[in-house]
C-alpha angles and dihedrals in degrees: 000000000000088000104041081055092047085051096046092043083045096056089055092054141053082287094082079062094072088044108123107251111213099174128109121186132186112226110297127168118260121224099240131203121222113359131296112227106257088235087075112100125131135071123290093203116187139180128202141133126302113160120061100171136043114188109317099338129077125204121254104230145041092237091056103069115125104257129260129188123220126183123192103195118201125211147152096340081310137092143205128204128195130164126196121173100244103243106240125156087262102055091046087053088053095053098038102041103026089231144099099249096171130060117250137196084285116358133072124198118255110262141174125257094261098045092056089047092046088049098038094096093052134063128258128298113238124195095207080254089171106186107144116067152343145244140175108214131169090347100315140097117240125194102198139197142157101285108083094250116097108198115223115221136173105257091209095042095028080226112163095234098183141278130309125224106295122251114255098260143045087258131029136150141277097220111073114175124214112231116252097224102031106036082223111147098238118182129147138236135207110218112189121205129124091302099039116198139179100232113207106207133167123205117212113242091223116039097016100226124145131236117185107223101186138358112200115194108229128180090189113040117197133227105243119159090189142016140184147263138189139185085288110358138069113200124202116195105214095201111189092260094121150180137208101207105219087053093072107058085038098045102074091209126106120280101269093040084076097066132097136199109232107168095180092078090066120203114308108205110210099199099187126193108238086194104055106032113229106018105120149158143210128220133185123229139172109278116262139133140234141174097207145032114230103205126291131189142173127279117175110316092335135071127223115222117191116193137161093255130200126192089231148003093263092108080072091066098030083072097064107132092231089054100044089054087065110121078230114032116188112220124181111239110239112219122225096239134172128200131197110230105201102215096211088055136256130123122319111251123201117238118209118259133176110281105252126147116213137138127191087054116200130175139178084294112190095035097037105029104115089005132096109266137176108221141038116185112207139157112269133207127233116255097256088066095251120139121313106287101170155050107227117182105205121203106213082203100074103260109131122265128261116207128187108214128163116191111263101008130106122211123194132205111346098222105211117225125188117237107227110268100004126174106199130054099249085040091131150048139301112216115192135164101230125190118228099196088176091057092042093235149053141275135198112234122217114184134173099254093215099061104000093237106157108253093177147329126203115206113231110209092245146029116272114209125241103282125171123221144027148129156214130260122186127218088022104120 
């Protein structure tokens, strides 16, 4: 009895998010509430886990779900929704065997003695188990993850189409960014050897190929999911989460497992000159952590970095999925926090910003990215710590925040998307995937960017679990 009212309380709260979703639909149209602006009209696709289990064994993170794709498609006032797991190694060994087979952020596959011992000397096996963003390069659609093999789907079928050429390293990111002058795709890698390097590189739009722009010799290479990029610099934030390489092939424990917080080592700032590949300089900084980069840009001979920042590494192992499926998960609260990186060199300085507290941080991308801006729309967290409740929209200008809520739902990353011929910055719309746990599904949120009213929502026929990344793409119906 204890357990069938621990299930039933668990389907009426963020619980119901780390459910594993089966289902797979072909596009079908979505009832919608309140109207839809007829401008709208593209694909919000989006990647995330939705597997938790595979046979008798769960996975141990969030991060670690096998992948599904899901497309809102936008015509017309009306919109369409389909979801298709996107078909990696690691999700076919899932199915045909009934076992995890590829390593994962944190969790290994189970192996024999002599199998760990055969396997101690070389990195971890990925199975292109790309669960945390998209991006559309060079004509295709890429779902990304850490590991250095971009999947290619079809962004209308949401067909896995194959594998895009690898990073040049073992570990890279998720977030790209897309060069403000350039329109390169420029991202980073960490390949690790006996002389391990981050290794900078840019991919042509049009042709796809690949130029390095800069290789950095590090003995302790640290654990960062984003960086940033301005009109003619690309920052990496080296926080003390760090790694000795050869821990990680002779550990036997997942990736992540092999880091440490060492916060005496503070937060080295890498400011790289996109211009001239290779320049560089290195700045100090206090010791914290963050997923994600915000935005930065120059002012005068500085550059202003903007990140959701935590005081420690601890958010790693507060998403744990045992822990997540707490009835009251405790979550530390990031912090949106800016940093003045002095180009002629010196130590990083924090700036003062509003006190706002949001992850999953999105701005007006393509006419903001590597240029000053005025607003980042994130999730945000209630105020007892529990799981994210909220769309804030913060002013780094100082105005007050504005943040959407409804009691027992749970909204994820407000995509921003520009209404044609705007004026204003916010002139636009948030788009976010919210579960209704009440309801026992999911809707897609549409809300007007510049004061979060709710224009429309349109109910999906399950619940889609907590995912992390998408994006918008305008004329794709």
């Amino acid at each position: 009895m204890p357990e069938a009212l621990d299930e039933a309380r668990a389907a009426r709260d963020h619980r119901l998010g780390f459910q594993t979703l089966d289902q797979e639909r072909p596009p079908a149209a979505l009832p919608v509430e309140g109207t839809l602006p007829d401008w709208l009209s593209g694909s919000l696709l989006r990647t995330g886990p939705a597997r938790f289990e595979v046979g008798s064994r769960g996975y141990n993170h969030w991060f670690d779900g096998l992948a599904m794709l899901h497309r809102f498609a936008f015509a017309g006032g009306a919109v369409t929704y389909a979801n298709r797991f996107l078909d990696s190694p690691a999700y076919r060994a899932a199915r045909d065997t009934g076992r995890i087979a590829y390593s994962e952020f944190a969790t290994d596959p189970c192996r024999t003695l002599f199998r760990r011992v055969a396997t101690s000397l070389r990195p971890p096996e990925f199975g292109q188990n790309a669960n945390v963003s998209v991006v559309a390069h060079a004509g295709e659609f890429l779902a990304l993850t850490e590991s250095p093999l971009p999947v290619v789907f079809d962004p209308r079928t949401l067909e896995t189409l194959g594998v895009a050429p690898p990073a040049p390293g073992q570990m890279t990111v998720a977030h790209p960014h897309r060069a403000p002058r350039s329109g390169e795709l420029v991202s980073y890698a960490t390949h690790f050897g006996p002389r391990t390097s981050y290794r900078i590189y840019a991919q042509d739009e049009r042709t796809g190929r690949r130029r390095v722009l800069a290789r950095v010799p590090v003995s302790r290479p640290a654990y960062m999911h984003s960086f940033a990029i301005t009109e003619h610099h690309l920052v990496l934030a080296e926080f003390p989460f760090v790694v000795v390489p050869v821990a990680i092939p002779l550990s036997g424990r997942p990736l992540i497992a092999n880091y440490r917080w060492r916060p005496g080592l503070g937060t080295r700032f890498r400011v790289f000159d996109l211009d001239r590949p290779g320049a560089s300089v290195t700045l100090q900084g206090e010791p914290f952590f963050a997923f994600h980069h915000v935005n930065a840009y120059e002012r005068g001979d500085e550059i202003v970095l903007d990140l959701c920042a935590y005081d420690n590494a601890d958010i790693i192992g507060a998403l744990y999925l045992d822990r997540l499926r707490t009835g009251s998960p405790r979550l530390p609260e990031p912090a949106l926090r800016r940093y003045r990186l002095p180009l002629r060199g010196g130590d990083a300085t924090r700036e003062a910003l509003p006190a706002v507290g949001l992850e999953l941080p999105r701005i007006d991308y393509d006419r903001r990215n590597g240029r000053p801006y005025r607003y980042v729309y994130g999730t945000g967290l209630p105020g007892d710590g529990g799981f994210p409740d909220r769309i804030t929209k913060a002013d780094v200008e100082g105005g007050p925040p504005s943040v959407w809520s409804r009691p027992g739902t749970y909204p994820g990353e407000p995509v921003f998307v520009p209404a044609p011929g705007g004026r204003r910055e916010d002139d636009g719309v948030l788009l976010s995937v919210v579960l209704d746990p009440g309801a026992g599904t999911s809707f897609l949120l549409v809300l007007d960017a510049g004061d979060l009213g709710e224009i429309a929502r349109a109910a999906v026929p399950h619940p889609i679990p907590f995912g992390f990344h998408g994006d918008y793409f305008p004329g794709l119906t």
